[in-house]
Structures are given as C-alpha cells and as structure tokens.
mmCIF file of C-alpha atoms in Angstrom:
data_model
loop_
_atom_site.group_PDB
_atom_site.id
_atom_site.type_symbol
_atom_site.label_atom_id
_atom_site.label_comp_id
_atom_site.label_asym_id
_atom_site.label_seq_id
_atom_site.Cartn_x
_atom_site.Cartn_y
_atom_site.Cartn_z
ATOM 1 C CA UNK G 641 37.502 64.197 51.487
ATOM 2 C CA UNK G 642 34.600 63.376 49.655
ATOM 3 C CA UNK G 643 34.244 63.329 46.258
ATOM 4 C CA UNK G 644 32.882 66.001 44.018
ATOM 5 C CA UNK G 645 30.384 65.104 41.190
ATOM 6 C CA UNK G 646 29.546 67.307 38.443
ATOM 7 C CA UNK G 647 25.756 67.315 37.802
ATOM 8 C CA UNK G 648 25.051 66.021 34.442
ATOM 9 C CA UNK G 649 23.826 68.866 32.097
ATOM 10 C CA UNK G 650 20.197 68.250 29.942
ATOM 11 C CA UNK G 651 21.265 67.604 26.200
ATOM 12 C CA UNK G 652 19.673 69.881 23.810
ATOM 13 C CA UNK G 653 19.916 69.061 20.147
ATOM 14 C CA UNK G 654 21.544 66.028 18.222
ATOM 15 C CA UNK G 655 24.793 64.420 17.878
ATOM 16 C CA UNK G 656 26.770 64.646 14.797
ATOM 17 C CA UNK G 657 26.293 60.848 13.975
ATOM 18 C CA UNK G 658 22.212 61.533 14.422
ATOM 19 C CA UNK G 659 22.238 64.307 12.597
ATOM 20 C CA UNK G 660 24.116 62.575 9.490
ATOM 21 C CA UNK G 661 21.693 59.770 9.872
ATOM 22 C CA UNK G 662 18.793 61.685 9.600
ATOM 23 C CA UNK G 663 19.860 63.392 6.934
ATOM 24 C CA UNK G 664 20.568 60.350 4.956
ATOM 25 C CA UNK G 665 16.945 59.247 5.627
ATOM 26 C CA UNK G 666 15.599 62.400 4.502
ATOM 27 C CA UNK G 667 17.917 62.414 1.116
ATOM 28 C CA UNK G 668 16.871 58.708 0.660
ATOM 29 C CA UNK G 669 13.105 59.342 1.176
ATOM 30 C CA UNK G 670 13.214 62.857 -1.101
ATOM 31 C CA UNK G 671 15.127 60.217 -3.931
ATOM 32 C CA UNK G 672 12.377 57.913 -3.665
ATOM 33 C CA UNK G 673 9.718 60.586 -3.689
ATOM 34 C CA UNK G 674 11.274 62.170 -6.918
ATOM 35 C CA UNK G 675 11.472 58.770 -8.849
ATOM 36 C CA UNK G 676 7.797 58.178 -8.016
ATOM 37 C CA UNK G 677 6.864 61.715 -9.249
ATOM 38 C CA UNK G 678 8.938 61.250 -12.409
ATOM 39 C CA UNK G 679 7.360 58.005 -13.177
ATOM 40 C CA UNK G 680 4.020 59.518 -12.666
ATOM 41 C CA UNK G 681 4.886 62.177 -14.931
ATOM 42 C CA UNK G 682 5.841 59.709 -17.527
ATOM 43 C CA UNK G 683 3.035 57.305 -16.997
ATOM 44 C CA UNK G 684 0.742 60.708 -17.609
ATOM 45 C CA UNK G 685 2.524 61.811 -20.601
ATOM 46 C CA UNK G 686 2.452 58.462 -22.371
ATOM 47 C CA UNK G 687 -1.399 57.991 -21.909
ATOM 48 C CA UNK G 688 -1.724 61.587 -23.296
ATOM 49 C CA UNK G 689 0.421 60.646 -26.371
ATOM 50 C CA UNK G 690 -1.931 57.371 -26.483
ATOM 51 C CA UNK G 691 -5.154 59.172 -26.283
ATOM 52 C CA UNK G 692 -4.224 61.589 -29.077
ATOM 53 C CA UNK G 693 -2.512 58.906 -31.471
ATOM 54 C CA UNK G 694 -5.782 56.852 -30.845
ATOM 55 C CA UNK G 695 -7.946 59.532 -31.866
ATOM 56 C CA UNK G 696 -5.862 60.675 -34.910
ATOM 57 C CA UNK G 697 -6.096 56.914 -35.942
ATOM 58 C CA UNK G 698 -9.696 56.406 -35.527
ATOM 59 C CA UNK G 699 -10.581 59.478 -37.256
ATOM 60 C CA UNK G 700 -8.483 58.384 -40.149
ATOM 61 C CA UNK G 701 -10.091 55.062 -40.786
ATOM 62 C CA UNK G 702 -13.446 56.805 -40.527
ATOM 63 C CA UNK G 703 -12.633 59.092 -43.326
ATOM 64 C CA UNK G 704 -11.575 55.994 -45.244
ATOM 65 C CA UNK G 705 -14.379 53.878 -44.536
ATOM 66 C CA UNK G 706 -16.832 56.686 -45.841
ATOM 67 C CA UNK G 707 -14.952 56.865 -49.175
ATOM 68 C CA UNK G 708 -16.233 54.711 -51.864
ATOM 69 C CA UNK G 709 -14.760 51.097 -52.332
ATOM 70 C CA UNK G 710 -13.580 52.079 -56.027
ATOM 71 C CA UNK G 711 -12.829 55.019 -57.921
ATOM 72 C CA UNK G 712 -16.671 56.420 -59.200
ATOM 73 C CA UNK G 713 -15.119 56.078 -62.621
ATOM 74 C CA UNK G 714 -14.343 52.315 -62.422
ATOM 75 C CA UNK G 715 -17.520 51.047 -60.856
ATOM 76 C CA UNK G 716 -17.820 48.755 -63.292
ATOM 77 C CA UNK G 717 -14.657 47.222 -62.373
ATOM 78 C CA UNK G 718 -14.649 47.046 -58.658
ATOM 79 C CA UNK G 719 -11.702 44.297 -58.773
ATOM 80 C CA UNK G 720 -8.508 46.800 -58.775
ATOM 81 C CA UNK G 721 -5.185 45.140 -59.250
ATOM 82 C CA UNK G 722 -3.440 48.504 -58.034
ATOM 83 C CA UNK G 723 -4.225 50.196 -54.621
ATOM 84 C CA UNK G 724 -2.888 53.547 -54.978
ATOM 85 C CA UNK G 725 -3.792 57.038 -55.739
ATOM 86 C CA UNK G 726 -3.446 58.350 -59.081
ATOM 87 C CA UNK G 727 -0.865 61.526 -59.921
ATOM 88 C CA UNK G 728 -3.902 63.909 -60.169
ATOM 89 C CA UNK G 729 -5.290 62.845 -56.805
ATOM 90 C CA UNK G 730 -1.917 63.096 -55.215
ATOM 91 C CA UNK G 731 -1.827 66.722 -56.160
ATOM 92 C CA UNK G 732 -3.935 67.768 -53.150
ATOM 93 C CA UNK G 733 -4.261 69.854 -51.259
ATOM 94 C CA UNK G 734 -3.976 67.188 -48.453
ATOM 95 C CA UNK G 735 -6.314 64.254 -49.222
ATOM 96 C CA UNK G 736 -8.773 66.524 -50.831
ATOM 97 C CA UNK G 737 -8.902 64.411 -54.146
ATOM 98 C CA UNK G 738 -8.576 61.109 -52.626
ATOM 99 C CA UNK G 739 -12.227 59.394 -53.689
ATOM 100 C CA UNK G 740 -11.926 55.920 -52.690
ATOM 101 C CA UNK G 741 -10.446 53.838 -50.192
ATOM 102 C CA UNK G 742 -7.373 52.378 -52.209
ATOM 103 C CA UNK G 743 -6.047 55.910 -52.617
ATOM 104 C CA UNK G 744 -4.943 55.999 -49.080
ATOM 105 C CA UNK G 745 -2.683 52.883 -49.444
ATOM 106 C CA UNK G 746 0.983 53.900 -48.488
ATOM 107 C CA UNK G 747 -0.301 57.325 -47.430
ATOM 108 C CA UNK G 748 2.165 59.286 -45.229
ATOM 109 C CA UNK G 749 1.660 62.301 -43.511
ATOM 110 C CA UNK G 750 4.330 64.469 -41.078
ATOM 111 C CA UNK G 751 2.580 66.159 -39.413
ATOM 112 C CA UNK G 752 -0.591 64.659 -39.170
ATOM 113 C CA UNK G 753 -3.153 67.105 -41.152
ATOM 114 C CA UNK G 754 -6.672 67.570 -41.961
ATOM 115 C CA UNK G 755 -8.187 66.267 -45.545
ATOM 116 C CA UNK G 756 -7.735 69.551 -46.551
ATOM 117 C CA UNK G 757 -3.781 69.768 -45.945
ATOM 118 C CA UNK G 758 -4.524 72.483 -43.114
ATOM 119 C CA UNK G 759 -2.732 71.695 -39.785
ATOM 120 C CA UNK G 760 -4.719 69.651 -37.030
ATOM 121 C CA UNK G 761 -3.402 71.884 -34.091
ATOM 122 C CA UNK G 762 -4.873 74.894 -35.560
ATOM 123 C CA UNK G 763 -8.438 73.561 -37.125
ATOM 124 C CA UNK G 764 -11.441 71.703 -36.171
ATOM 125 C CA UNK G 765 -12.635 68.678 -37.562
ATOM 126 C CA UNK G 766 -14.556 70.906 -40.412
ATOM 127 C CA UNK G 767 -11.177 72.593 -41.215
ATOM 128 C CA UNK G 768 -12.440 75.729 -39.556
ATOM 129 C CA UNK G 769 -9.713 77.740 -37.684
ATOM 130 C CA UNK G 770 -10.080 77.234 -34.017
ATOM 131 C CA UNK G 771 -10.231 80.393 -31.726
ATOM 132 C CA UNK G 772 -6.919 81.413 -30.239
ATOM 133 C CA UNK G 773 -7.628 80.501 -26.902
ATOM 134 C CA UNK G 774 -8.390 76.876 -27.875
ATOM 135 C CA UNK G 775 -5.401 76.621 -29.912
ATOM 136 C CA UNK G 776 -2.621 74.444 -29.124
ATOM 137 C CA UNK G 777 1.053 75.486 -30.126
ATOM 138 C CA UNK G 778 1.720 75.345 -33.849
ATOM 139 C CA UNK G 779 4.359 72.653 -33.298
ATOM 140 C CA UNK G 780 2.522 70.587 -31.199
ATOM 141 C CA UNK G 781 2.177 67.752 -33.978
ATOM 142 C CA UNK G 782 5.541 68.343 -35.704
ATOM 143 C CA UNK G 783 7.120 65.305 -34.511
ATOM 144 C CA UNK G 784 4.608 62.971 -35.041
ATOM 145 C CA UNK G 785 3.824 60.877 -38.376
ATOM 146 C CA UNK G 786 0.845 58.961 -39.662
ATOM 147 C CA UNK G 787 0.820 56.150 -42.234
ATOM 148 C CA UNK G 788 -1.911 54.164 -43.893
ATOM 149 C CA UNK G 789 -1.609 50.848 -45.497
ATOM 150 C CA UNK G 790 -4.723 49.177 -47.646
ATOM 151 C CA UNK G 791 -4.833 45.415 -48.586
ATOM 152 C CA UNK G 792 -6.841 42.755 -50.036
ATOM 153 C CA UNK G 793 -7.559 40.354 -47.222
ATOM 154 C CA UNK G 794 -8.281 36.197 -47.836
ATOM 155 C CA UNK G 795 -11.910 35.470 -48.263
ATOM 156 C CA UNK G 796 -11.742 32.786 -45.604
ATOM 157 C CA UNK G 797 -9.310 34.153 -43.290
ATOM 158 C CA UNK G 798 -9.159 37.838 -42.667
ATOM 159 C CA UNK G 799 -5.593 37.627 -40.995
ATOM 160 C CA UNK G 800 -4.297 36.755 -44.344
ATOM 161 C CA UNK G 801 -3.297 39.778 -46.637
ATOM 162 C CA UNK G 802 -3.370 38.965 -50.556
ATOM 163 C CA UNK G 803 -1.411 40.867 -53.054
ATOM 164 C CA UNK G 804 -2.847 43.081 -55.056
ATOM 165 C CA UNK G 805 -3.159 41.202 -58.142
ATOM 166 C CA UNK G 806 -5.525 38.579 -56.009
ATOM 167 C CA UNK G 807 -8.149 41.296 -55.516
ATOM 168 C CA UNK G 808 -10.989 40.033 -53.042
ATOM 169 C CA UNK G 809 -14.270 41.286 -51.553
ATOM 170 C CA UNK G 810 -12.494 42.398 -48.352
ATOM 171 C CA UNK G 811 -9.684 45.230 -47.527
ATOM 172 C CA UNK G 812 -7.896 45.752 -44.641
ATOM 173 C CA UNK G 813 -7.129 49.348 -43.159
ATOM 174 C CA UNK G 814 -4.081 49.995 -41.045
ATOM 175 C CA UNK G 815 -3.300 52.925 -39.553
ATOM 176 C CA UNK G 816 -0.136 53.673 -37.632
ATOM 177 C CA UNK G 817 0.635 56.782 -35.359
ATOM 178 C CA UNK G 818 4.372 57.643 -34.583
ATOM 179 C CA UNK G 819 6.257 60.018 -32.799
ATOM 180 C CA UNK G 820 9.841 60.962 -32.998
ATOM 181 C CA UNK G 821 12.248 60.190 -30.102
ATOM 182 C CA UNK G 822 15.144 62.536 -28.912
ATOM 183 C CA UNK G 823 17.481 60.156 -30.997
ATOM 184 C CA UNK G 824 15.590 60.550 -34.153
ATOM 185 C CA UNK G 825 14.229 57.250 -34.065
ATOM 186 C CA UNK G 826 10.153 56.632 -34.651
ATOM 187 C CA UNK G 827 8.299 55.090 -32.193
ATOM 188 C CA UNK G 828 5.032 53.402 -32.731
ATOM 189 C CA UNK G 829 2.216 54.827 -30.355
ATOM 190 C CA UNK G 830 -0.837 53.315 -32.009
ATOM 191 C CA UNK G 831 -1.457 50.987 -34.553
ATOM 192 C CA UNK G 832 -5.315 50.299 -35.452
ATOM 193 C CA UNK G 833 -6.882 48.089 -37.898
ATOM 194 C CA UNK G 834 -10.299 47.967 -39.770
ATOM 195 C CA UNK G 835 -11.729 45.233 -42.340
ATOM 196 C CA UNK G 836 -13.988 46.728 -44.702
ATOM 197 C CA UNK G 837 -16.245 44.496 -47.276
ATOM 198 C CA UNK G 838 -17.682 45.201 -50.868
ATOM 199 C CA UNK G 839 -20.818 43.894 -51.433
ATOM 200 C CA UNK G 840 -21.372 43.110 -55.208
ATOM 201 C CA UNK G 841 -24.827 44.550 -56.580
ATOM 202 C CA UNK G 842 -27.083 42.070 -57.795
ATOM 203 C CA UNK G 843 -29.779 42.500 -60.594
#
C-alpha cells in the first residue's frame, strides 16, 4: 500500500522564539535610543546653563569695570587697605550705592539681580519691566547664586593675589555663578576673571 504523504502547508507569521528575539531587539534598540535622547537633552540643558551663567558673569564684570578705582571721596588716597563696601553703600537697593570697584568684594546675590535690586527675569538691562510675552517665569533664577571677589595682584606676577594691606596698581575681579542641585549642594557653572589696573596721574 503506498504511503500517504500530507502536503506541507506554507508558514504564516513568526514562531514564539522568533517573536521573543524580535521583541528583545526592539527593546534594546529603544533603550539605546532613549539613553541617547536623554544624554542630548542633558547636554543641551548644560550648554544653556553655561550660556546664561557666562552672560551673568560678564555683565557683572562690565558693571564693576565701569566703576571708579576708588571711592570718589578718597581719590587722594587710592591705595585702600580694605576692599569692601561701607555700611551706607550696603543699604541699597541692590548695588545702586556702589561707587567703586572694591565695593563689590564679597558681594553675593541669590538670585542674581539688576544693579537696582530688581529681578533679572522681569526686567531688561536698563531695569525696565519686560513685556509679559518676553518675560521668563518668575522663579527662573531662584536657584542661582552669583558671587564676586576683588583682590590686589602682585605687580610682577598677576597670578598671585596680595593681601588687602599690600595694595598694588592691579586688581582681579572674580565672578562665579552657581546653581542649586537637587541635593541642596551648590554647583559652580561659570567662573570668570578680569584684571584691571590703576594708572596714577602725573603732574
């Protein structure tokens, strides 16, 4: 009696093993893609922070450099041995009573503000209130901090800071900008320095 052979049927779809392998590949590729997107977003955010912080620091250094070397009332004695603002100058508002470069030594602002003490996010460079459409949210800089140091420098080596009681014709302005991390620690984003000099008047 001849053997009966059942004709093979064409296969449709995937086997269970093929489906599992395919899902594993898709899951792996998706995780790699998500990690790449997350890294890109973090990089963009970091660059945005650096750009903002750099702008804040440079703006502050420009402001300080535009001030007198010494208090106008003390021009006859330009070599001060105390780099700090007087109690009256600290009354504000903001830095509006600062009238020379040493007033900014040990200055700290959290959040950073305009010279008149107004919030940066709400006003432009002149202190005027921005239109609502161009105004960032009010808490945009709430977790940012800006600090300033002013120190004398060695006449022969501008990388060496001098004590206040050793005044020279050179000062360094150091501005640092920080942002508060989620664990309540401060992270320095930018530190900018600028060296300024005093040229004594000649008769």
